[in-house]
XYZ file of C-alpha atoms in Angstrom:
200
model
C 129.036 74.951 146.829
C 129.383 76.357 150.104
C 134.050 76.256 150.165
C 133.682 76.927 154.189
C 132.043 73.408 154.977
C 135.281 71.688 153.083
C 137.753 69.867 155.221
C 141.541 70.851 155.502
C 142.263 70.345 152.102
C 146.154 70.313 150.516
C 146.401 69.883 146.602
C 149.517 68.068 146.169
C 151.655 67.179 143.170
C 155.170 65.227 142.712
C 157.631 64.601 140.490
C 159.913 61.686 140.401
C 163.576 60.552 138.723
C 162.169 57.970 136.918
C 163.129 54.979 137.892
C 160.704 52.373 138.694
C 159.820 52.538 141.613
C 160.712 56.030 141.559
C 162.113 58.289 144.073
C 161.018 61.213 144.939
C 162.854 64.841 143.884
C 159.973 67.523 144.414
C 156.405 67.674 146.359
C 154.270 70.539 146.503
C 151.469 70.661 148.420
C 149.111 73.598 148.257
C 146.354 74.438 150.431
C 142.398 75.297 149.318
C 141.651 78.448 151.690
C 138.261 80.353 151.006
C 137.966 78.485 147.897
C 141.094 80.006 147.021
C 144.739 78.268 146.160
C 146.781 79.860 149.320
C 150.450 79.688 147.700
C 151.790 81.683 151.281
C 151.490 78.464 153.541
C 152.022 75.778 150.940
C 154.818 73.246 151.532
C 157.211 72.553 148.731
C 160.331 70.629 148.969
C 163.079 69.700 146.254
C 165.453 66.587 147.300
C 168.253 64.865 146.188
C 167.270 61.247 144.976
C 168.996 57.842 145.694
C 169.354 57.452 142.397
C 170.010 59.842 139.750
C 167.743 61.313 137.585
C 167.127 59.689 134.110
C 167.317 61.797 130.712
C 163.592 61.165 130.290
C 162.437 62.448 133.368
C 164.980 65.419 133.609
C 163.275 66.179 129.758
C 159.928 66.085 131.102
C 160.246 68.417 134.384
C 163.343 70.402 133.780
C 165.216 69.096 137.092
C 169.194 67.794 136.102
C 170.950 65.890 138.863
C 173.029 68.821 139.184
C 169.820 71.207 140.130
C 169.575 68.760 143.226
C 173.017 68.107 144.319
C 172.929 70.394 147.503
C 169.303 69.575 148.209
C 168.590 67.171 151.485
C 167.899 63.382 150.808
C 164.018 62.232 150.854
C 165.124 60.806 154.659
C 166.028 64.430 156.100
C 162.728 66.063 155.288
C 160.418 63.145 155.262
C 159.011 64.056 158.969
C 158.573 67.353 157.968
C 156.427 66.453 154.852
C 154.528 63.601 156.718
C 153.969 66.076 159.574
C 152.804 68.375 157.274
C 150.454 65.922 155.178
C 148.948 64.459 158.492
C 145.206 64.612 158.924
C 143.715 66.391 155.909
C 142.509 65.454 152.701
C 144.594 65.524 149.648
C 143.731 65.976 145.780
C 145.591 65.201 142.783
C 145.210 64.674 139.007
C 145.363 61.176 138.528
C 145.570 60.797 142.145
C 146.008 57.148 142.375
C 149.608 57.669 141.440
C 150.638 60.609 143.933
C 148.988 58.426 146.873
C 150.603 55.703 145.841
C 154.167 56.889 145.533
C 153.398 59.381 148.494
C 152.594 55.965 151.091
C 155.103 54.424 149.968
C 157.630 57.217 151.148
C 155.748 58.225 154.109
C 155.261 54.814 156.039
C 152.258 55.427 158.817
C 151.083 58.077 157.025
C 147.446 58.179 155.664
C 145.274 61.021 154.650
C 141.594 61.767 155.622
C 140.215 61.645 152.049
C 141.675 61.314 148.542
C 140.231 63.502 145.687
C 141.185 62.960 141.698
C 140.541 65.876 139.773
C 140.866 63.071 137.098
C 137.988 61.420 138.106
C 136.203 64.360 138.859
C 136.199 65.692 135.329
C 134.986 62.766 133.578
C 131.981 63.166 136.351
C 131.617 67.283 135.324
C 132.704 67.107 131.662
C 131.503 63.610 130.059
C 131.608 64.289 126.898
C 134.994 65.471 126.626
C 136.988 62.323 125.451
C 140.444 62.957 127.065
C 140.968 64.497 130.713
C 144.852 65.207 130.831
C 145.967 67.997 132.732
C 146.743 70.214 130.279
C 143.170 69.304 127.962
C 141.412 70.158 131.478
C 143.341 73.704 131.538
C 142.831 74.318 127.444
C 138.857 73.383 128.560
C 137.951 75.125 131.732
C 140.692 77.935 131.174
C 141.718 78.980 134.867
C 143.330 81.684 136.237
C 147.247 80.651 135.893
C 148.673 84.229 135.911
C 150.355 83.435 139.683
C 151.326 79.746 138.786
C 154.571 79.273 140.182
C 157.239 77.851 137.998
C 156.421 75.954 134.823
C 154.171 73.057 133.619
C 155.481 69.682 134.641
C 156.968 71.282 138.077
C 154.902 70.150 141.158
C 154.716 73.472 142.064
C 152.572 74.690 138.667
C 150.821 71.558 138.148
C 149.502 71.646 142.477
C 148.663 75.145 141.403
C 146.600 74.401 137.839
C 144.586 71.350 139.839
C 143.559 73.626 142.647
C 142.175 76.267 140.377
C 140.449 73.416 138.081
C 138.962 71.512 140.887
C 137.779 74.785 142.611
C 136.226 75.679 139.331
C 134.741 72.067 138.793
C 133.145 72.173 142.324
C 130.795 74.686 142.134
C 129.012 72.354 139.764
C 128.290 70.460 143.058
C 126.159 71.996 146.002
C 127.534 69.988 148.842
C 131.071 68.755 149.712
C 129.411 65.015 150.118
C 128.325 65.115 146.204
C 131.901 66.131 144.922
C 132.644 63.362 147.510
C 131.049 60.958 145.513
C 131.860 61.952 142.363
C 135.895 62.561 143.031
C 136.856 60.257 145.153
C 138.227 56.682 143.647
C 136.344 53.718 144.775
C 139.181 52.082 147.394
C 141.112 54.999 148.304
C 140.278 57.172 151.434
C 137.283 58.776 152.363
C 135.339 56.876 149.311
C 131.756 56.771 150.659
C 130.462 53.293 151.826
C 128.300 51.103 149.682
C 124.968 51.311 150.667
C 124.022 48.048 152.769
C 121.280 46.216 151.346
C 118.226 46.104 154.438
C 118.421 42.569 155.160
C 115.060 41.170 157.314
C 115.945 40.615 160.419
């Protein structure tokens, strides 16, 4: 896989406060730089939601309503994120969900391609069973000595699916093949289905 051909490409990851729909309290969003994570230009952002953070979610991330009391509201940085997002591909584990949640806080905004390290894996490692984050990590082992923060934080978890999609594409000798084998049918930059010929 030759990482120079690839697009602008930002791994992003977010957390939520866990309501339903949730608002957003943390995106990181790391950039893929000679096939490298490149943690001195990535964008991270921690904001105060609408709504406070629920017990479950503060038990899953770490982030209490009181870490986020002095942080901006989702409305004072969304340009900068959006502006930040705007025109390159994204990847994410499971990525259905960050697009999802990310569209629906960044109206206009839509990204050149969506990769799913999710996806990808079942593609590179079928007989593995179960593709969680953390299974993919205990399997394929990266390098997570400059991680920053801890599991469940956007800013670890961006970090852990840049260095396990990085690792899964050099199983793949073009950027067009981990194309079609990352990115979910109905989501951006999925390849078109071949037209059948028709006779006239």
């Amino acid at each position: 896989m030759n990482f120079a051909t690839w697009p602008a490409l930002l791994v992003v990851d977010v957390e939520g406060n866990g309501t339903n729909p949730p608002d957003l309290i943390e995106v990181a969003a790391l950039p893929i730089r000679d096939a490298r994570p490149d943690k001195s230009t990535a964008g991270w952002w921690l904001t105060r939601p609408n709504r406070p953070v629920t017990p479950f979610a503060t038990r899953v991330h770490g982030l209490t309503n009181a870490d986020l009391a002095d942080k901006p509201t989702w409305a004072e940085v969304a340009d900068q994120v959006h502006s930040f997002l705007a025109g390159t591909w994204i990847c994410a584990h499971n990525a259905h969900t960050d697009y999802r949640v990310l569209s629906a806080h960044l109206p206009g905004w839509k990204p050149a391609g969506v990769l799913d390290t999710l996806r990808l894996a079942k593609d590179a490692f079928p007989e593995l069973g179960t593709y969680s984050l953390d299974k993919l990590i205990e399997h394929i082992q990266p390098d997570l000595t400059e991680a920053p923060g801890a599991r469940h934080r956007a800013t670890f978890d961006a970090y852990a699916t840049a260095q396990l999609l990085i690792a899964m594409a050099s199983r793949y000798d073009t950027w067009d093949q981990l194309v079609a084998a990352a990115v979910p049918p109905g989501l951006p930059g999925a390849p078109e289905p071949e037209k059948d010929p028709t006779l006239w």
